[in-house]
Amino acid sequence: MEPWKRASLVSATTKQEAEGRISESGSSPESWTWVEGCVWTEAMLAALGNGVKGGKWFSLMDKVYAPKTLAAAWQRVQANAGACGVDQMSVGIFAANSQRYLTELSQAIRSGSYEPQAIRRVTIAKAGGGERPLGIPTVKDRIAQTALKLVLEPVFEREFLDSSYGFRPQRGCKDALREVQKLLNAGRVWVVDADLKSYFDTISHEMLMEKLKRRIADGKVLHLIERYLQQEIVAQLSHWVPTMGSPQGAVISPLLANVYLHDLDQEMANAGYKMVRYADDFVVLCESQEQAQAALARVTEWVQVHQLTLHPDKTHNGNCMERGQGFDFLGYRFEAGHRNIRRKSINAFRDKVRALTRRNCGQSLKYLVDRLNPMLKGWLGYFKHAKGGIFANLDGFVRRRLRSILCKHNKLGYYHRSKAISQRWPKTYFANLGLFTLYEARAAASQPRCGNSQMESRMRENRTYGSEGGVI
């Protein structure tokens, strides 16, 4: 085993002891087994638990450029793959000479000669229309940022609150959704649904650096972060240096985004509000209309002070038990006592299916089914708690797309409401090909918890929504 791999294996006993000390200090994380052992040694974990002098961490840069840290960072970058940056060096090309490149990177960071290259900006389609800018750093910069994140993340995780779920270790969307449902069940149905307009592009560099300086006193680390914030951006024939924001797509951006909004988490918690935040998407769940209005006023004031903007058309408060007053959160629509899949998520699902089932693709149906199944299973895994009727509807949509391809292969005209087409290739035809069925998988997963009346209701939903007609 390579030396850096051996160094990364922190013993379970060491971590358990450190977790005990951290727990005693009142920190929110329940487990610290996720930290990178080659960086966070027993001594550092002890300091994390006991606190450091003045609450600030010094001399962290040597941990960033340490060969074992960069090697661990490279493993993560390699696993994530990703596109080339402005230098056109792919992950595969880097892998061919990784040891030499990592050594050069370590020496450059250590000597202070390391300079991040420009970020290549592309745009990706948003589910609800429009485009989202995405920054792609070079492979070498992604490794350096990952190493920096491995060093800094535990410092800030120690103080992040339980109300924050986005881009954090051992936390995710489902945890946030469970907390929202728990608060709704407790009667907190007056909800402030807040949307920060272009959040990642409008973060104040000056304010962010001030927040980082509360915990980081290593000038070299702070200078490196500033250089990342001021990386030149290249988009087709134009290029510029940003004066605000943190690029979406940069490895370090999610951590910096959470650092920036941590004060909002703290302020709302200190005022007694129940807020659930996933990155820049958050809701405040209140017991009354007056409390919701006061919460929105407090959020508005904090946002203005921190040079951010609430989206005027996407921010509101209301009683989500009333029709028309619900709210969207992490792909779901909460309204009138139901948790449905929001329309944007359904449209995004249809777009993904269309992209995989183009009529002129020329692939066999078995090949297409094998490509569809992982996406269908993952989608159901996330949305299985939604109201049931939509699943049979989407199954019908998938089959219609596949029948359209079969008609193309067989030189037949396709009319989506034609019974002859459905009879020629019925549901059993696709079942024999192994096509994953959303409705049946969801019904099977929930069957042990359902009584006969509930199962009969599900069967009625299938008959009602299972028609093979509809938009393709």
Short mmCIF file of C-alpha atoms in Angstrom, two decimals:
data_model
loop_
_atom_site.label_atom_id
_atom_site.label_comp_id
_atom_site.label_asym_id
_atom_site.label_seq_id
_atom_site.Cartn_x
_atom_site.Cartn_y
_atom_site.Cartn_z
CA MET A 1 0.00 0.00 0.00
CA GLU A 2 1.30 3.47 -0.94
CA PRO A 3 2.43 5.66 2.00
CA TRP A 4 -0.26 8.29 1.37
CA LYS A 5 -2.96 5.61 1.46
CA ARG A 6 -1.64 4.27 4.75
CA ALA A 7 -1.61 7.80 6.13
CA SER A 8 -5.25 8.29 5.18
CA LEU A 9 -6.44 5.41 7.33
CA VAL A 10 -7.28 7.00 10.66
CA SER A 11 -8.21 4.33 13.18
CA ALA A 12 -11.83 3.98 14.28
CA THR A 13 -10.74 4.43 17.88
CA THR A 14 -9.08 7.75 17.09
CA LYS A 15 -12.17 9.06 15.31
CA GLN A 16 -14.52 7.84 18.02
CA GLU A 17 -12.45 9.57 20.67
CA ALA A 18 -12.41 12.77 18.64
CA GLU A 19 -16.16 12.54 18.02
CA GLY A 20 -16.70 12.25 21.74
CA ARG A 21 -14.69 15.40 22.38
CA ILE A 22 -16.50 17.26 19.58
CA SER A 23 -19.86 16.11 20.90
CA GLU A 24 -18.99 17.45 24.33
CA SER A 25 -18.23 20.83 22.78
CA GLY A 26 -21.81 21.03 21.54
CA SER A 27 -21.18 20.66 17.81
CA SER A 28 -24.07 19.51 15.65
CA PRO A 29 -22.48 16.77 13.43
CA GLU A 30 -23.16 13.29 14.79
CA SER A 31 -20.23 11.55 13.13
CA TRP A 32 -16.83 12.66 11.85
CA THR A 33 -15.87 9.48 10.06
CA TRP A 34 -16.23 11.33 6.74
CA VAL A 35 -13.15 13.52 7.30
CA GLU A 36 -10.10 12.73 5.19
CA GLY A 37 -7.78 10.82 7.49
CA CYS A 38 -4.60 11.83 5.68
CA VAL A 39 -5.40 15.46 6.55
CA TRP A 40 -7.25 15.30 9.83
CA THR A 41 -4.85 13.47 12.09
CA GLU A 42 -5.57 12.54 15.70
CA ALA A 43 -4.03 15.79 16.91
CA MET A 44 -6.13 17.91 14.53
CA LEU A 45 -9.33 16.07 15.43
CA ALA A 46 -8.56 16.69 19.08
CA ALA A 47 -8.07 20.39 18.35
CA LEU A 48 -11.32 20.41 16.40
CA GLY A 49 -13.12 19.01 19.43
CA ASN A 50 -11.42 21.09 22.10
CA GLY A 51 -11.27 24.31 20.12
CA VAL A 52 -8.22 26.31 19.04
CA LYS A 53 -6.77 29.44 20.54
CA GLY A 54 -8.82 32.47 19.59
CA GLY A 55 -11.16 30.26 17.58
CA LYS A 56 -8.94 30.64 14.50
CA TRP A 57 -6.86 28.10 12.61
CA PHE A 58 -3.28 28.93 11.64
CA SER A 59 -0.77 27.12 9.41
CA LEU A 60 -3.18 25.20 7.19
CA MET A 61 -1.48 25.70 3.83
CA ASP A 62 1.06 22.95 4.49
CA LYS A 63 -1.87 20.54 4.78
CA VAL A 64 -3.18 21.70 1.38
CA TYR A 65 0.01 21.11 -0.60
CA ALA A 66 0.96 17.92 1.25
CA PRO A 67 1.43 15.14 -1.37
CA LYS A 68 -0.94 12.80 0.46
CA THR A 69 -3.68 15.48 0.50
CA LEU A 70 -3.29 16.20 -3.21
CA ALA A 71 -3.29 12.45 -3.95
CA ALA A 72 -6.55 12.02 -2.02
CA ALA A 73 -7.99 15.04 -3.85
CA TRP A 74 -6.94 13.59 -7.22
CA GLN A 75 -8.77 10.34 -6.42
CA ARG A 76 -11.99 12.29 -5.93
CA VAL A 77 -11.55 14.39 -9.06
CA GLN A 78 -10.77 11.28 -11.09
CA ALA A 79 -13.88 9.51 -9.77
CA ASN A 80 -16.08 12.49 -10.70
CA ALA A 81 -14.54 12.70 -14.20
CA GLY A 82 -15.96 15.85 -15.78
CA ALA A 83 -15.15 17.98 -18.81
CA CYS A 84 -11.90 19.67 -19.78
CA GLY A 85 -11.05 23.20 -18.71
CA VAL A 86 -9.52 25.94 -20.84
CA ASP A 87 -6.25 23.98 -21.15
CA GLN A 88 -8.09 21.06 -22.82
CA MET A 89 -6.45 18.58 -20.43
CA SER A 90 -8.86 15.75 -19.69
CA VAL A 91 -8.93 13.57 -16.58
CA GLY A 92 -7.61 10.72 -18.73
CA ILE A 93 -4.60 12.73 -19.93
CA PHE A 94 -3.83 13.83 -16.38
CA ALA A 95 -4.06 10.23 -15.18
CA ALA A 96 -1.35 9.14 -17.62
CA ASN A 97 1.21 11.31 -15.78
CA SER A 98 -0.58 11.95 -12.51
CA GLN A 99 2.44 11.52 -10.23
CA ARG A 100 4.50 14.12 -12.11
CA TYR A 101 1.60 16.57 -12.33
CA LEU A 102 0.79 16.19 -8.62
CA THR A 103 4.41 16.77 -7.67
CA GLU A 104 4.53 19.93 -9.81
CA LEU A 105 1.26 21.14 -8.28
CA SER A 106 2.51 20.53 -4.73
CA GLN A 107 5.73 22.44 -5.41
CA ALA A 108 3.89 25.33 -7.07
CA ILE A 109 1.43 25.77 -4.18
CA ARG A 110 4.23 25.50 -1.64
CA SER A 111 6.42 28.11 -3.38
CA GLY A 112 3.51 30.47 -4.02
CA SER A 113 3.97 30.31 -7.79
CA TYR A 114 0.68 28.45 -8.35
CA GLU A 115 -1.80 30.51 -10.34
CA PRO A 116 -5.30 29.21 -11.09
CA GLN A 117 -6.16 29.21 -14.77
CA ALA A 118 -9.26 30.75 -16.28
CA ILE A 119 -12.62 29.07 -15.86
CA ARG A 120 -14.45 27.87 -18.96
CA ARG A 121 -18.08 28.92 -18.74
CA VAL A 122 -20.87 26.93 -20.36
CA THR A 123 -24.63 27.06 -19.93
CA ILE A 124 -26.97 24.20 -19.13
CA ALA A 125 -30.72 24.13 -19.60
CA LYS A 126 -32.89 24.65 -16.51
CA ALA A 127 -35.90 22.42 -15.94
CA GLY A 128 -38.28 25.38 -15.97
CA GLY A 129 -36.78 26.99 -19.04
CA GLY A 130 -33.87 29.37 -19.35
CA GLU A 131 -30.21 28.58 -18.80
CA ARG A 132 -27.87 28.24 -15.82
CA PRO A 133 -24.20 29.27 -16.10
CA LEU A 134 -21.70 26.59 -15.11
CA GLY A 135 -17.97 27.16 -14.60
CA ILE A 136 -15.49 24.39 -15.49
CA PRO A 137 -12.04 24.79 -13.90
CA THR A 138 -9.04 22.86 -15.23
CA VAL A 139 -8.32 19.41 -13.78
CA LYS A 140 -5.30 20.76 -11.90
CA ASP A 141 -7.38 23.56 -10.36
CA ARG A 142 -10.11 21.08 -9.41
CA ILE A 143 -7.52 19.00 -7.55
CA ALA A 144 -6.15 22.03 -5.71
CA GLN A 145 -9.65 23.18 -4.77
CA THR A 146 -10.57 19.70 -3.57
CA ALA A 147 -7.43 19.60 -1.39
CA LEU A 148 -8.38 22.99 0.03
CA LYS A 149 -11.91 21.75 0.73
CA LEU A 150 -10.59 18.63 2.49
CA VAL A 151 -8.63 20.89 4.84
CA LEU A 152 -11.27 23.59 5.46
CA GLU A 153 -14.58 21.73 5.50
CA PRO A 154 -14.35 20.26 9.05
CA VAL A 155 -13.44 23.69 10.45
CA PHE A 156 -16.77 25.11 9.31
CA GLU A 157 -18.81 21.92 9.68
CA ARG A 158 -18.12 22.15 13.40
CA GLU A 159 -20.35 25.24 13.61
CA PHE A 160 -22.86 24.79 10.79
CA LEU A 161 -26.39 24.30 12.12
CA ASP A 162 -28.70 21.32 11.70
CA SER A 163 -31.09 23.50 9.68
CA SER A 164 -28.62 23.46 6.75
CA TYR A 165 -28.63 20.39 4.48
CA GLY A 166 -27.14 21.28 1.10
CA PHE A 167 -23.65 20.13 0.04
CA ARG A 168 -22.78 18.82 3.48
CA PRO A 169 -21.34 15.44 4.54
CA GLN A 170 -23.86 12.79 5.57
CA ARG A 171 -26.81 15.08 4.75
CA GLY A 172 -28.96 15.45 1.68
CA CYS A 173 -32.25 16.34 0.04
CA LYS A 174 -34.22 13.54 1.68
CA ASP A 175 -33.11 14.66 5.16
CA ALA A 176 -34.31 18.18 4.41
CA LEU A 177 -37.64 16.91 3.06
CA ARG A 178 -38.17 14.77 6.15
CA GLU A 179 -37.60 17.79 8.38
CA VAL A 180 -40.07 19.88 6.36
CA GLN A 181 -42.70 17.15 6.61
CA LYS A 182 -42.08 16.82 10.34
CA LEU A 183 -42.62 20.55 10.89
CA LEU A 184 -45.76 20.55 8.73
CA ASN A 185 -47.15 17.63 10.73
CA ALA A 186 -46.47 19.65 13.89
CA GLY A 187 -48.80 22.38 12.62
CA ARG A 188 -46.28 24.82 11.14
CA VAL A 189 -48.26 25.32 7.94
CA TRP A 190 -47.64 29.04 7.42
CA VAL A 191 -44.61 28.90 5.19
CA VAL A 192 -42.18 31.50 3.90
CA ASP A 193 -40.88 30.22 0.57
CA ALA A 194 -37.79 32.27 -0.30
CA ASP A 195 -35.82 32.29 -3.53
CA LEU A 196 -32.47 34.08 -3.81
CA LYS A 197 -32.02 35.51 -7.29
CA SER A 198 -28.74 34.41 -8.94
CA TYR A 199 -27.28 33.64 -5.52
CA PHE A 200 -23.94 32.11 -6.55
CA ASP A 201 -23.28 35.00 -8.96
CA THR A 202 -24.03 37.74 -6.41
CA ILE A 203 -22.05 36.69 -3.33
CA SER A 204 -20.03 39.65 -2.03
CA HIS A 205 -16.31 38.80 -2.11
CA GLU A 206 -15.55 41.27 0.66
CA MET A 207 -18.23 39.96 3.02
CA LEU A 208 -17.33 36.34 2.26
CA MET A 209 -13.67 36.92 3.07
CA GLU A 210 -14.62 38.59 6.36
CA LYS A 211 -16.67 35.55 7.31
CA LEU A 212 -13.79 33.21 6.43
CA LYS A 213 -11.35 35.26 8.50
CA ARG A 214 -13.38 34.54 11.64
CA ARG A 215 -12.05 30.98 11.56
CA ILE A 216 -9.05 31.04 9.20
CA ALA A 217 -5.93 33.03 10.08
CA ASP A 218 -3.59 31.51 7.51
CA GLY A 219 -2.93 34.37 5.08
CA LYS A 220 -1.75 32.02 2.32
CA VAL A 221 -5.00 30.04 2.43
CA LEU A 222 -7.09 33.20 2.38
CA HIS A 223 -5.07 34.57 -0.53
CA LEU A 224 -5.61 31.33 -2.45
CA ILE A 225 -9.38 31.56 -1.93
CA GLU A 226 -9.33 35.15 -3.17
CA ARG A 227 -7.53 34.05 -6.32
CA TYR A 228 -10.22 31.44 -6.93
CA LEU A 229 -12.94 34.06 -6.52
CA GLN A 230 -11.17 36.31 -9.00
CA GLN A 231 -10.40 33.70 -11.63
CA GLU A 232 -10.87 34.96 -15.16
CA ILE A 233 -13.98 33.56 -16.85
CA VAL A 234 -13.90 32.60 -20.54
CA ALA A 235 -17.14 32.18 -22.47
CA GLN A 236 -16.76 31.65 -26.21
CA LEU A 237 -15.03 34.82 -27.49
CA SER A 238 -15.47 36.94 -24.35
CA HIS A 239 -13.60 36.93 -21.05
CA TRP A 240 -13.77 38.93 -17.83
CA VAL A 241 -12.73 38.93 -14.17
CA PRO A 242 -15.72 38.76 -11.79
CA THR A 243 -16.12 41.32 -9.02
CA MET A 244 -18.65 39.21 -7.12
CA GLY A 245 -19.94 35.65 -6.96
CA SER A 246 -18.47 32.16 -6.75
CA PRO A 247 -18.65 30.05 -9.93
CA GLN A 248 -21.16 27.19 -9.97
CA GLY A 249 -19.15 24.14 -10.90
CA ALA A 250 -16.08 25.06 -8.85
CA VAL A 251 -15.32 22.44 -6.17
CA ILE A 252 -14.92 24.99 -3.39
CA SER A 253 -18.07 27.03 -4.24
CA PRO A 254 -20.67 24.98 -2.28
CA LEU A 255 -18.64 25.26 0.93
CA LEU A 256 -18.16 29.01 0.44
CA ALA A 257 -21.88 29.39 -0.28
CA ASN A 258 -22.74 27.68 3.01
CA VAL A 259 -20.24 29.83 4.91
CA TYR A 260 -21.90 32.95 3.49
CA LEU A 261 -25.43 31.88 4.52
CA HIS A 262 -24.47 30.46 7.92
CA ASP A 263 -25.18 33.81 9.59
CA LEU A 264 -28.73 33.70 8.22
CA ASP A 265 -29.17 30.22 9.72
CA GLN A 266 -27.88 31.54 13.04
CA GLU A 267 -30.04 34.66 13.05
CA MET A 268 -33.25 32.77 12.28
CA ALA A 269 -32.48 30.10 14.89
CA ASN A 270 -31.71 32.72 17.54
CA ALA A 271 -35.05 34.39 16.78
CA GLY A 272 -36.87 31.07 17.30
CA TYR A 273 -37.81 30.42 13.67
CA LYS A 274 -37.77 26.95 12.12
CA MET A 275 -35.91 27.22 8.84
CA VAL A 276 -34.85 24.41 6.52
CA ARG A 277 -32.17 25.37 4.02
CA TYR A 278 -30.63 23.45 1.14
CA ALA A 279 -27.88 25.69 -0.28
CA ASP A 280 -29.72 28.83 -1.49
CA ASP A 281 -33.16 27.18 -1.42
CA PHE A 282 -34.89 27.57 1.94
CA VAL A 283 -38.27 27.69 3.66
CA VAL A 284 -39.33 29.01 7.07
CA LEU A 285 -42.20 27.09 8.67
CA CYS A 286 -44.33 29.08 11.10
CA GLU A 287 -47.33 28.61 13.37
CA SER A 288 -49.26 31.72 12.31
CA GLN A 289 -49.63 34.30 9.58
CA GLU A 290 -48.15 37.00 11.81
CA GLN A 291 -45.08 34.88 12.51
CA ALA A 292 -44.62 34.17 8.80
CA GLN A 293 -44.83 37.86 7.92
CA ALA A 294 -42.30 38.72 10.62
CA ALA A 295 -39.98 35.95 9.39
CA LEU A 296 -40.15 37.20 5.81
CA ALA A 297 -39.36 40.74 6.98
CA ARG A 298 -36.32 39.47 8.90
CA VAL A 299 -35.09 37.43 5.92
CA THR A 300 -35.60 40.41 3.60
CA GLU A 301 -33.58 42.69 5.87
CA TRP A 302 -30.71 40.18 6.18
CA VAL A 303 -30.62 39.60 2.44
CA GLN A 304 -30.44 43.33 1.69
CA VAL A 305 -27.63 43.91 4.18
CA HIS A 306 -25.65 41.08 2.57
CA GLN A 307 -26.10 42.50 -0.95
CA LEU A 308 -28.34 39.66 -2.14
CA THR A 309 -31.77 39.81 -3.78
CA LEU A 310 -34.99 37.90 -3.13
CA HIS A 311 -36.73 36.93 -6.37
CA PRO A 312 -39.92 39.04 -6.36
CA ASP A 313 -41.99 36.46 -8.26
CA LYS A 314 -40.76 33.37 -6.44
CA THR A 315 -40.82 34.53 -2.81
CA HIS A 316 -44.06 34.46 -0.86
CA ASN A 317 -45.70 33.31 2.36
CA GLY A 318 -49.02 31.62 2.90
CA ASN A 319 -50.94 28.78 4.50
CA CYS A 320 -49.86 25.73 2.52
CA MET A 321 -52.98 23.82 3.61
CA GLU A 322 -55.00 26.04 1.29
CA ARG A 323 -55.12 25.40 -2.44
CA GLY A 324 -53.03 27.86 -4.37
CA GLN A 325 -50.90 28.68 -1.31
CA GLY A 326 -48.51 25.75 -1.45
CA PHE A 327 -44.76 25.88 -1.94
CA ASP A 328 -42.10 24.09 -3.96
CA PHE A 329 -39.05 22.60 -2.27
CA LEU A 330 -36.42 20.25 -3.67
CA GLY A 331 -38.57 18.97 -6.51
CA TYR A 332 -41.78 18.50 -4.51
CA ARG A 333 -44.93 20.59 -4.28
CA PHE A 334 -46.45 20.83 -0.78
CA GLU A 335 -50.06 21.95 -0.97
CA ALA A 336 -53.43 21.23 0.68
CA GLY A 337 -52.03 18.38 2.76
CA HIS A 338 -50.42 16.56 -0.18
CA ARG A 339 -46.87 16.13 -1.34
CA ASN A 340 -46.91 16.10 -5.13
CA ILE A 341 -44.14 16.21 -7.70
CA ARG A 342 -43.80 19.77 -8.92
CA ARG A 343 -44.51 20.48 -12.56
CA LYS A 344 -40.90 21.46 -13.34
CA SER A 345 -39.69 18.08 -12.08
CA ILE A 346 -42.21 16.24 -14.25
CA ASN A 347 -41.19 18.30 -17.29
CA ALA A 348 -37.54 17.55 -16.57
CA PHE A 349 -38.38 13.83 -16.39
CA ARG A 350 -40.12 13.97 -19.77
CA ASP A 351 -37.17 15.84 -21.28
CA LYS A 352 -34.73 13.17 -20.05
CA VAL A 353 -36.90 10.40 -21.51
CA ARG A 354 -37.17 12.25 -24.83
CA ALA A 355 -33.38 12.66 -24.95
CA LEU A 356 -32.94 8.90 -24.47
CA THR A 357 -35.66 7.86 -26.93
CA ARG A 358 -35.18 9.86 -30.10
CA ARG A 359 -36.99 8.22 -33.03
CA ASN A 360 -33.90 8.37 -35.24
CA CYS A 361 -31.51 6.89 -32.66
CA GLY A 362 -31.13 3.61 -34.61
CA GLN A 363 -30.60 1.54 -31.44
CA SER A 364 -32.38 -1.65 -30.48
CA LEU A 365 -35.25 -1.44 -28.01
CA LYS A 366 -33.34 -3.61 -25.53
CA TYR A 367 -30.46 -1.12 -25.60
CA LEU A 368 -32.86 1.77 -24.95
CA VAL A 369 -34.55 -0.07 -22.08
CA ASP A 370 -31.16 -0.72 -20.47
CA ARG A 371 -30.40 3.01 -20.69
CA LEU A 372 -33.80 4.06 -19.38
CA ASN A 373 -33.98 1.73 -16.37
CA PRO A 374 -31.25 3.35 -14.19
CA MET A 375 -32.81 6.78 -14.70
CA LEU A 376 -36.31 5.48 -13.92
CA LYS A 377 -35.14 3.69 -10.78
CA GLY A 378 -33.25 6.73 -9.51
CA TRP A 379 -36.20 9.01 -10.20
CA LEU A 380 -38.61 6.76 -8.33
CA GLY A 381 -36.18 6.44 -5.44
CA TYR A 382 -36.40 10.18 -4.93
CA PHE A 383 -40.08 10.83 -5.72
CA LYS A 384 -41.70 7.67 -4.34
CA HIS A 385 -43.36 9.64 -1.51
CA ALA A 386 -45.42 11.74 -3.93
CA LYS A 387 -49.11 11.23 -4.66
CA GLY A 388 -49.53 8.06 -6.69
CA GLY A 389 -51.53 8.85 -9.84
CA ILE A 390 -48.70 10.46 -11.75
CA PHE A 391 -46.54 7.30 -11.84
CA ALA A 392 -48.87 5.32 -14.10
CA ASN A 393 -49.21 8.40 -16.28
CA LEU A 394 -45.44 8.63 -16.73
CA ASP A 395 -45.17 4.89 -17.42
CA GLY A 396 -47.60 5.40 -20.28
CA PHE A 397 -45.49 8.29 -21.56
CA VAL A 398 -42.36 6.09 -21.62
CA ARG A 399 -44.17 3.31 -23.50
CA ARG A 400 -45.54 5.79 -26.04
CA ARG A 401 -42.02 7.01 -26.74
CA LEU A 402 -40.84 3.44 -27.28
CA ARG A 403 -43.82 2.59 -29.49
CA SER A 404 -43.01 5.63 -31.60
CA ILE A 405 -39.52 4.21 -32.19
CA LEU A 406 -40.98 0.80 -33.06
CA CYS A 407 -43.27 2.44 -35.60
CA LYS A 408 -40.25 4.16 -37.12
CA HIS A 409 -38.33 0.86 -37.28
CA ASN A 410 -41.31 -0.86 -38.91
CA LYS A 411 -42.09 2.04 -41.27
CA LEU A 412 -45.49 2.61 -39.71
CA GLY A 413 -47.24 5.92 -39.19
CA TYR A 414 -47.71 6.65 -35.48
CA TYR A 415 -50.93 7.94 -33.98
CA HIS A 416 -50.55 8.13 -30.25
CA ARG A 417 -54.17 7.23 -29.49
CA SER A 418 -54.28 4.29 -31.88
CA LYS A 419 -55.51 1.13 -30.18
CA ALA A 420 -53.91 -0.95 -32.91
CA ILE A 421 -50.45 0.30 -31.97
CA SER A 422 -51.07 -0.40 -28.26
CA GLN A 423 -52.38 -3.86 -29.07
CA ARG A 424 -49.43 -4.68 -31.30
CA TRP A 425 -46.96 -3.71 -28.55
CA PRO A 426 -48.86 -4.03 -25.25
CA LYS A 427 -47.49 -3.51 -21.74
CA THR A 428 -46.43 -7.15 -21.54
CA TYR A 429 -44.16 -6.65 -24.55
CA PHE A 430 -42.14 -4.02 -22.67
CA ALA A 431 -42.29 -6.01 -19.44
CA ASN A 432 -40.65 -8.94 -21.24
CA LEU A 433 -37.87 -6.57 -22.33
CA GLY A 434 -37.30 -5.74 -18.66
CA LEU A 435 -38.61 -2.15 -18.73
CA PHE A 436 -38.81 -0.76 -15.20
CA THR A 437 -42.34 0.32 -14.28
CA LEU A 438 -42.71 3.26 -11.91
CA TYR A 439 -46.28 2.51 -10.78
CA GLU A 440 -45.75 -1.18 -10.09
CA ALA A 441 -42.43 -0.64 -8.30
CA ARG A 442 -43.97 2.03 -6.08
CA ALA A 443 -47.01 -0.12 -5.30
CA ALA A 444 -44.78 -3.08 -4.45
CA ALA A 445 -42.61 -0.95 -2.17
CA SER A 446 -45.61 0.39 -0.25
CA GLN A 447 -47.71 -2.79 -0.20
CA PRO A 448 -46.71 -3.98 3.32
CA ARG A 449 -47.97 -0.70 4.74
CA CYS A 450 -51.23 -0.60 2.78
CA GLY A 451 -54.59 -2.02 3.72
CA ASN A 452 -56.99 -3.51 1.17
CA SER A 453 -58.86 -0.25 0.68
CA GLN A 454 -55.62 1.58 -0.05
CA MET A 455 -54.52 -1.05 -2.55
CA GLU A 456 -57.92 -0.86 -4.25
CA SER A 457 -57.46 2.90 -4.47
CA ARG A 458 -54.08 2.39 -6.13
CA MET A 459 -55.66 0.02 -8.65
CA ARG A 460 -58.30 2.63 -9.46
CA GLU A 461 -55.53 5.17 -10.00
CA ASN A 462 -53.87 2.78 -12.41
CA ARG A 463 -57.09 2.36 -14.40
CA THR A 464 -57.71 6.10 -14.38
CA TYR A 465 -54.22 7.30 -15.28
CA GLY A 466 -52.88 4.28 -17.14
CA SER A 467 -54.19 5.19 -20.58
CA GLU A 468 -51.63 4.88 -23.37
CA GLY A 469 -52.84 8.07 -25.02
CA GLY A 470 -51.26 11.45 -24.39
CA VAL A 471 -48.40 13.68 -25.40
CA ILE A 472 -45.20 12.05 -26.64
#
